[in-house]
Short mmCIF file of C-alpha atoms in Angstrom, two decimals:
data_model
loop_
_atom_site.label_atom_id
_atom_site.label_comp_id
_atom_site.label_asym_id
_atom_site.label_seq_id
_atom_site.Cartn_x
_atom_site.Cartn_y
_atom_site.Cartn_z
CA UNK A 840 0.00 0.00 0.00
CA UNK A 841 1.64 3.04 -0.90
CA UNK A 842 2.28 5.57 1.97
CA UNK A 843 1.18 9.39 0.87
CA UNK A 844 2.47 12.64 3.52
CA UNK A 845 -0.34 14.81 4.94
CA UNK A 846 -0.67 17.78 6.10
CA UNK A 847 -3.14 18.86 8.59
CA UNK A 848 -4.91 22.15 8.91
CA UNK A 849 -4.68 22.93 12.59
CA UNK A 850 -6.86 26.61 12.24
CA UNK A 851 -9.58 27.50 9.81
CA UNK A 852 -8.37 30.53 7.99
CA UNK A 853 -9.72 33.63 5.68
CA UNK A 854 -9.36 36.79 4.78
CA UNK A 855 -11.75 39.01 2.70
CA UNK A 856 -10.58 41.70 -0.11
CA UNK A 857 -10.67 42.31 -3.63
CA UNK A 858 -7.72 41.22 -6.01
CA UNK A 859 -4.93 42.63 -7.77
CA UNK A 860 -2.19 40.68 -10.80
CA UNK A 861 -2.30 37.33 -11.92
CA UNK A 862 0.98 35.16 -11.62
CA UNK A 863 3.06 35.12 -13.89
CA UNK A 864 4.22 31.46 -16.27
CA UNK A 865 4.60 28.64 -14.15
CA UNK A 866 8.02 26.78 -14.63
CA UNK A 867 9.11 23.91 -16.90
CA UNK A 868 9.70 20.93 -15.33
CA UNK A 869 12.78 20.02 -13.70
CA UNK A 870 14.30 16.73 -14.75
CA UNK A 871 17.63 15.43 -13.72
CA UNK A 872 18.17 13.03 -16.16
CA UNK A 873 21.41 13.60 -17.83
CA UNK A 874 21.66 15.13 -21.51
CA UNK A 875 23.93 12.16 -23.13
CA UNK A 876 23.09 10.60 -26.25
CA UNK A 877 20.99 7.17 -24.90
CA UNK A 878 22.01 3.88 -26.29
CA UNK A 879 22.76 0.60 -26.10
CA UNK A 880 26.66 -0.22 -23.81
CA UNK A 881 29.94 0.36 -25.34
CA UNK A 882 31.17 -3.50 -25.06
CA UNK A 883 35.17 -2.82 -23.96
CA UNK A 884 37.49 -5.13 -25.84
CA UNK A 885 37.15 -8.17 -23.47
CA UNK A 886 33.54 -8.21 -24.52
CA UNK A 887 32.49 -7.90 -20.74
CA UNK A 888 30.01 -5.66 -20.07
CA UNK A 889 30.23 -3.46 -16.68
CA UNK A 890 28.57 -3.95 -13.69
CA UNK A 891 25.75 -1.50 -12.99
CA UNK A 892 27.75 0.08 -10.05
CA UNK A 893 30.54 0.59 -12.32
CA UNK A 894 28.39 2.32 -14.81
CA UNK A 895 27.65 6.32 -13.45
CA UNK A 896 30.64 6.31 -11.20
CA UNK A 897 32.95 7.88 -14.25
CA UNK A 898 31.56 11.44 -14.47
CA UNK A 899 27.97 13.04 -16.79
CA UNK A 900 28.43 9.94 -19.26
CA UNK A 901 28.36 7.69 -17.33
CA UNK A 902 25.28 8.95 -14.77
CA UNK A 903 23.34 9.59 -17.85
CA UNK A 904 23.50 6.04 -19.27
CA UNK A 905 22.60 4.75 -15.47
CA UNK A 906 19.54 6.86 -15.89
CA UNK A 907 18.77 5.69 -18.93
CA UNK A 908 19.46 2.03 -17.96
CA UNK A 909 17.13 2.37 -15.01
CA UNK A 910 14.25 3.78 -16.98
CA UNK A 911 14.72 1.18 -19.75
CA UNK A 912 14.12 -1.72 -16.86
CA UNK A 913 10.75 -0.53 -15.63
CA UNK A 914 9.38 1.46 -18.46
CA UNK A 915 7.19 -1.14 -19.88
CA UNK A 916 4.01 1.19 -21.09
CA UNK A 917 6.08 3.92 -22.84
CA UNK A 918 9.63 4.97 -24.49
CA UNK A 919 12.93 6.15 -22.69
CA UNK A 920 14.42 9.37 -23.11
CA UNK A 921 17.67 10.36 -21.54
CA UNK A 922 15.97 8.09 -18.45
CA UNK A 923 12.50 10.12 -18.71
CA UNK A 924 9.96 7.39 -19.39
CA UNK A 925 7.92 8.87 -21.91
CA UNK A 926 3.91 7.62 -22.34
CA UNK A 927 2.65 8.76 -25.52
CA UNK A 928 -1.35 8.70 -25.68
CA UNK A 929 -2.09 11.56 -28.58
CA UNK A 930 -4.56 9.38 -30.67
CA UNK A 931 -8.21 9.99 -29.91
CA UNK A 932 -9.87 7.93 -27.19
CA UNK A 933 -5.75 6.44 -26.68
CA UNK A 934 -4.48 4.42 -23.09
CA UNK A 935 -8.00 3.40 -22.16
CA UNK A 936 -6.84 1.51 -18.96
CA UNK A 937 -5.81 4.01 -16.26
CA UNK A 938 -1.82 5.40 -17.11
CA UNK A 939 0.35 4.23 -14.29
CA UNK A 940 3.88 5.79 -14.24
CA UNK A 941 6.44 3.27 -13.36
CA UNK A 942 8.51 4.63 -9.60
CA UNK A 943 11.82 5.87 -9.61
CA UNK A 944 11.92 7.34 -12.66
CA UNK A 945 11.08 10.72 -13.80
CA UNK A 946 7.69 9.97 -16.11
CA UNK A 947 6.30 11.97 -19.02
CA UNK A 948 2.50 11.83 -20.29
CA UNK A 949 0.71 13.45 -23.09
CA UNK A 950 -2.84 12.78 -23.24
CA UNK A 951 -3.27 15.04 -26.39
CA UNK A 952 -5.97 13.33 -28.39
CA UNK A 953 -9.80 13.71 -27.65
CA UNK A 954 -11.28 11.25 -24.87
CA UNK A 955 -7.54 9.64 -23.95
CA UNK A 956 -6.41 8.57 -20.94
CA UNK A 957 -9.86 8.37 -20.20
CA UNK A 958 -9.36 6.72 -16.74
CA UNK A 959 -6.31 9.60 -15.40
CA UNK A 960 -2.82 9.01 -14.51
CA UNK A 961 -1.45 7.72 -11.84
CA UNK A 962 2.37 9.60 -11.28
CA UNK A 963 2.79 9.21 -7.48
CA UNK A 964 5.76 6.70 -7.33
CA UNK A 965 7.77 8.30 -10.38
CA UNK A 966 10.80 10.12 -9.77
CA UNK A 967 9.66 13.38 -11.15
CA UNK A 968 6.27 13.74 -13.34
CA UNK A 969 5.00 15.92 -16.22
CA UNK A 970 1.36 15.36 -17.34
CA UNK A 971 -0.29 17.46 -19.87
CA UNK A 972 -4.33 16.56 -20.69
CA UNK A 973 -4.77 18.49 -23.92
CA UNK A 974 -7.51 16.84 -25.98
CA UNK A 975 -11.00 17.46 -25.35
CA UNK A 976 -12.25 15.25 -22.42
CA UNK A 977 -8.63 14.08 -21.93
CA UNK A 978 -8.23 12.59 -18.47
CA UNK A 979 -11.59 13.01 -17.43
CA UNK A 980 -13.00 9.90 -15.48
CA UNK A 981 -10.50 9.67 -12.84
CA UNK A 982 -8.17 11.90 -11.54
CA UNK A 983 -4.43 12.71 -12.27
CA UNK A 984 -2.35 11.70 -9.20
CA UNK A 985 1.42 12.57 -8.90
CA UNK A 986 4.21 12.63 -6.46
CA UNK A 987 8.02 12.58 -7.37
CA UNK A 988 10.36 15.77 -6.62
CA UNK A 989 8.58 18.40 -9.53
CA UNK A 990 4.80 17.88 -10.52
CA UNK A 991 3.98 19.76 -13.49
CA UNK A 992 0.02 19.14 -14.64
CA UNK A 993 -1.97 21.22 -17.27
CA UNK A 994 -5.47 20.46 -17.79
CA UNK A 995 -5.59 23.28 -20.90
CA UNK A 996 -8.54 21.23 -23.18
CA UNK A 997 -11.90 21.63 -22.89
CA UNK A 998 -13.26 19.29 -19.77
CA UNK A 999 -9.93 18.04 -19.09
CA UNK A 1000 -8.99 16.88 -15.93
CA UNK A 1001 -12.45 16.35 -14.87
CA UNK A 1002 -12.26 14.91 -11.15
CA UNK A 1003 -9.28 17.22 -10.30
CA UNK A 1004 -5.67 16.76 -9.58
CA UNK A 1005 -4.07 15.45 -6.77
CA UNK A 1006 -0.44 16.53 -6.29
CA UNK A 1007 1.99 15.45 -3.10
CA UNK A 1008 5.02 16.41 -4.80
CA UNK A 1009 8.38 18.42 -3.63
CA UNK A 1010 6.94 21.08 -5.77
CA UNK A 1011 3.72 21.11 -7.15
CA UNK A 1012 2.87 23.03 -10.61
CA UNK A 1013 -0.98 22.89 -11.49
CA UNK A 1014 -2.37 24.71 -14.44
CA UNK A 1015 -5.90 24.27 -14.98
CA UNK A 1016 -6.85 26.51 -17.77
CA UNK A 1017 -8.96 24.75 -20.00
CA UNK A 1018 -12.45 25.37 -19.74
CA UNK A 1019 -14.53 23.22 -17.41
CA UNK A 1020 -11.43 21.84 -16.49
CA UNK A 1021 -10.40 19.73 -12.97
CA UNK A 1022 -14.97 21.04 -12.43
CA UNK A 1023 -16.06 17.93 -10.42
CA UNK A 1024 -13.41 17.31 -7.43
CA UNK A 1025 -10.97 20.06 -5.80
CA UNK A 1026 -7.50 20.60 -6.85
CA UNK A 1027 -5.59 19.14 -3.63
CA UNK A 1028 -1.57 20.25 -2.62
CA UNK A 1029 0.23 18.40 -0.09
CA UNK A 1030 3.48 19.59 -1.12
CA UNK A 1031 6.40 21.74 0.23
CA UNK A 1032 5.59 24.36 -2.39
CA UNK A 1033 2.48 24.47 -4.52
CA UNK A 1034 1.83 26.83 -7.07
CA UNK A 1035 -2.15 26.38 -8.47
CA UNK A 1036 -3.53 28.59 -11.86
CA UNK A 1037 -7.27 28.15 -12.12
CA UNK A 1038 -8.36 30.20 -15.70
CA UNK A 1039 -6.03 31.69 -17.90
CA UNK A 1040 -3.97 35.09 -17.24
CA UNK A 1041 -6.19 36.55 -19.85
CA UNK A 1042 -9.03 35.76 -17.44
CA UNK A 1043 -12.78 36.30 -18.37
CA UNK A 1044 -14.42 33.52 -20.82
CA UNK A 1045 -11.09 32.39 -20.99
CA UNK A 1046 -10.78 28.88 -18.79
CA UNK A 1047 -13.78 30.17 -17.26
CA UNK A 1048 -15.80 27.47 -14.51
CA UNK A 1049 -12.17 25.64 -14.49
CA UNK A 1050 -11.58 24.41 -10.36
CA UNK A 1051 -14.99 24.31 -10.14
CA UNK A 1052 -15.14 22.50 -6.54
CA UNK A 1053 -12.30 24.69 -5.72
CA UNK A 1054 -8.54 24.03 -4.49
CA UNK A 1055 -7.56 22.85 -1.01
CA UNK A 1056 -3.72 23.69 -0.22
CA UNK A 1057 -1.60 22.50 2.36
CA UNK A 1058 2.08 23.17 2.17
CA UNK A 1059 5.33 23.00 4.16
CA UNK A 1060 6.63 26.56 2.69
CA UNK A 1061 4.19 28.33 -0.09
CA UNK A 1062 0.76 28.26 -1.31
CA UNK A 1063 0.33 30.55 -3.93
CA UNK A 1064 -3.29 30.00 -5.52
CA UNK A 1065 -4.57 32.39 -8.98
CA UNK A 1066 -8.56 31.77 -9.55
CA UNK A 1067 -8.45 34.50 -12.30
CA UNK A 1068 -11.15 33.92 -15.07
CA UNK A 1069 -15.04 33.66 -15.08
CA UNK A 1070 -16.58 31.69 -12.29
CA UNK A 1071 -13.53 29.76 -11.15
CA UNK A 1072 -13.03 27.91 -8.34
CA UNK A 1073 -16.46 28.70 -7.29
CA UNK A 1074 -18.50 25.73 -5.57
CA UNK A 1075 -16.39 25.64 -2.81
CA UNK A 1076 -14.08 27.55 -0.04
CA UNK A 1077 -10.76 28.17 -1.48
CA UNK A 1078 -8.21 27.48 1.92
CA UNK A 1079 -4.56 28.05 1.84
CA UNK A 1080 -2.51 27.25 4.72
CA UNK A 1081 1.56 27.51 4.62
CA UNK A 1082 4.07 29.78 5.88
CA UNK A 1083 3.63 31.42 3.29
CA UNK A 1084 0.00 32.36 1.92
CA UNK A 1085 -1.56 34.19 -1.48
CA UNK A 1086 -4.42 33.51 -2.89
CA UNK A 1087 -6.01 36.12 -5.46
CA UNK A 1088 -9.56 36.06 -7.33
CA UNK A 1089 -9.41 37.92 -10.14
CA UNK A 1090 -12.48 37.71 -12.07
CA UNK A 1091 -16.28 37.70 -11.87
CA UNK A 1092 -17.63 35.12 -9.18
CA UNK A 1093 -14.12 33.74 -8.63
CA UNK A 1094 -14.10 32.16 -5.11
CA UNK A 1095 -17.48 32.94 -4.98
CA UNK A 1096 -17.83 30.30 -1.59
CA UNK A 1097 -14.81 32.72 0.02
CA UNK A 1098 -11.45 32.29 1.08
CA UNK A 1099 -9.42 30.76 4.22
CA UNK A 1100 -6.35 31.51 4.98
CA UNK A 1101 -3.60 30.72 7.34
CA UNK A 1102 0.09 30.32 8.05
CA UNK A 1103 2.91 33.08 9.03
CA UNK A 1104 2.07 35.70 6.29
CA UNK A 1105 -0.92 35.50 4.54
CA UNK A 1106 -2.52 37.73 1.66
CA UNK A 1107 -5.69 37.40 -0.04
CA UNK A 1108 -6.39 39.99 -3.33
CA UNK A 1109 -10.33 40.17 -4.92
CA UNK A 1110 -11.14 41.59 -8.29
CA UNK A 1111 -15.12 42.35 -9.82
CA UNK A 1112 -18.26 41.21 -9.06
CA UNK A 1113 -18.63 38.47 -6.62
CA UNK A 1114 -14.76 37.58 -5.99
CA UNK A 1115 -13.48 36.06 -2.78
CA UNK A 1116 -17.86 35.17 -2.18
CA UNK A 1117 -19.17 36.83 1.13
CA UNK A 1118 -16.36 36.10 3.80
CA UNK A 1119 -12.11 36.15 3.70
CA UNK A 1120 -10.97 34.18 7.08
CA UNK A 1121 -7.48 34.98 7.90
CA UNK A 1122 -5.89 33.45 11.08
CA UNK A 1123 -2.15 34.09 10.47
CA UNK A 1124 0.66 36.37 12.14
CA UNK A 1125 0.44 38.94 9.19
CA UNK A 1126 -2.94 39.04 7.02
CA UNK A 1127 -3.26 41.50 4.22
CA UNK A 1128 -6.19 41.96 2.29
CA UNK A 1129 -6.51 44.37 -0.93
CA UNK A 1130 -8.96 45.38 -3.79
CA UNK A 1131 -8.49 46.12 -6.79
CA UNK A 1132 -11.18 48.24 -9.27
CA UNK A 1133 -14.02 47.24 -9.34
CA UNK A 1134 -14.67 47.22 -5.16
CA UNK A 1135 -16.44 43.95 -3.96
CA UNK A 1136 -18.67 45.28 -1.69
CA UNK A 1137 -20.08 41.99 -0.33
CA UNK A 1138 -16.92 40.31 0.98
CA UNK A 1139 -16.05 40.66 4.53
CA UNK A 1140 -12.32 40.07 6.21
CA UNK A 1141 -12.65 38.62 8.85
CA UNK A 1142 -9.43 38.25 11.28
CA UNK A 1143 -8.81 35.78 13.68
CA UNK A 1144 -8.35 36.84 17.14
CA UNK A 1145 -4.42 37.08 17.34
CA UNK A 1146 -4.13 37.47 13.86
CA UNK A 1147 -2.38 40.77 12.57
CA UNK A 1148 -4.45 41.74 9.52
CA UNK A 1149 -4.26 44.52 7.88
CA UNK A 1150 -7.06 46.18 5.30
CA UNK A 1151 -5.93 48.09 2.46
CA UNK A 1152 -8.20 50.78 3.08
CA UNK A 1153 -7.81 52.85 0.16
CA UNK A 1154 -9.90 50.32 -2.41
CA UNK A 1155 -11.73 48.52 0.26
CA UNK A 1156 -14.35 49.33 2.79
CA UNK A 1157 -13.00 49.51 6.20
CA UNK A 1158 -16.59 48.86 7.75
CA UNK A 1159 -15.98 45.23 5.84
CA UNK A 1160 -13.09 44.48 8.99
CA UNK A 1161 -14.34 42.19 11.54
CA UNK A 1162 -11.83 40.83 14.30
CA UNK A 1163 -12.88 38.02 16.89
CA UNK A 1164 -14.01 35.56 13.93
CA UNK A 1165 -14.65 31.78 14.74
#
């Protein structure tokens, strides 16, 4: 049975306000894999070939073909690639059975035609994972689960991604920006950094309704959550709780349930009509809440007691500050 890390919320959190910039491009995945040409072992004149031990102890060339060795001994389902197992499933309605990364080895899935990987992808065990669902309906009965040192997952087709993503990664890198993408489950991150992009940067009809049952963070040192198009992450309360805290709704009805907030320093930003819903909890050391044109003047911050929060007064309405919150 496979043993998964998690965090536990100790404080309900939230903060209310009104939002300011989008983040920007989340980063390419990190692979340490070696950049040697792969290939089959240069026999020395004896004819014996090395042991494995031998092999990656004689500088890059050597590492590189122990990576590549590795991947080519557990890599049944796909193709190696300088020790990246790569799972190609770009035909329509392609890798009906649910994708299963093999463990140990950075893994690489495209589910680019319409309807594949119809049963999600199961990363957790690989070494380091990069999933992209890109055709229509790609990924869509199951979720994508992945673990591994870097987690990078876009969900940018329509309906992608359907029953969410479930990351528990050193650093987790989820892009849902299709539209109706990860809809029916929450986008969960139990990882020591976790960077989540609900919508597009262009925001409005762009990715609209994508997170729709929200996003659930948990983190060892960042949570940085971006609901910034159309009616994102709206059917449930966005929470965020790490050291480190942000969380903006950008667009119209995005976090329309609220926010919750917690950790060391904490910031929530809302943006048009019905962003961050009626209520931001904060319980943190530092809470900052800010608005950006045009006010939301339903949401209400409300600060824990021993929380310092802070209300950026010049966009948002000071009479919206509540302290003492359950």
């Amino acid at each position: 049975m496979r043993t998964r890390r998690v965090f536990l919320v100790t404080s309900v959190v939230a903060v209310t306000a009104c939002g300011i910039t989008a983040i920007g491009e989340m980063g390419e995945p990190t692979r340490d894999v070696g950049d040697a040409e792969a290939g089959l072992p240069f026999l020395p004149p004896d004819g014996n070939v090395p042991d494995r031990q031998d092999v990656g102890d004689g500088g890059a060339d050597g590492d590189t073909f122990d990576a590549q060795g590795r991947c080519l001994e557990v890599c049944d389902a796909g193709t190696c690639d300088a020790g990246t197992c790569s799972i190609d499933c770009s035909l329509a309605a392609a890798c009906t059975t649910r994708v299963v990364c093999p463990p140990g080895v950075p893994c690489a899935v495209s589910c680019a035609g319409a309807a594949s990987c119809a049963l999600g992808v199961d990363c957790a065990e690989a070494g380091a994972c990069n999933v992209e669902c890109s055709g229509a309906g790609a990924c869509s009965n199951q979720n994508v689960e992945c673990g591994g040192s870097t987690c990078n997952v876009t969900c940018n087709g329509s309906a992608t991604c359907m029953q969410g993503v479930a990351c528990d990664a050193g650093a987790c890198n989820i892009r849902c920006s299709g539209d109706t993408s990860c809809q029916n489950q929450p986008v969960t991150c139990n990882a020591s950094t976790c960077n989540v992009q609900c919508g597009t940067d262009a925001g409005g009809g762009s990715g609209k309704e994508s997170c729709g049952a929200s996003v659930v963070c948990n983190a060892l040192t960042a949570c940085n959550v971006v609901c910034s198009s159309d009616n994102t992450c709206k059917n449930g309360l966005v929470q965020a709780t790490a050291p480190a805290t942000d969380v903006k709704c950008l667009d119209n009805n995005a976090c329309a349930l609220g926010v919750a907030v917690a950790g060391k320093d904490a910031s929530v930003t809302c943006r048009k009509n019905g962003a961050c819903g009626p209520v931001i909890y904060c319980d943190a050391g530092n809470c900052t809440a800010a608005c950006a044109a045009p006010e939301n003047p339903t949401t209400q911050l409300c600060c824990a007691a021993g929380s310092g929060c802070v209300l950026d007064a010049s966009a948002c309405d000071p009479a919206k500050f509540v302290t003492g919150c359950p």
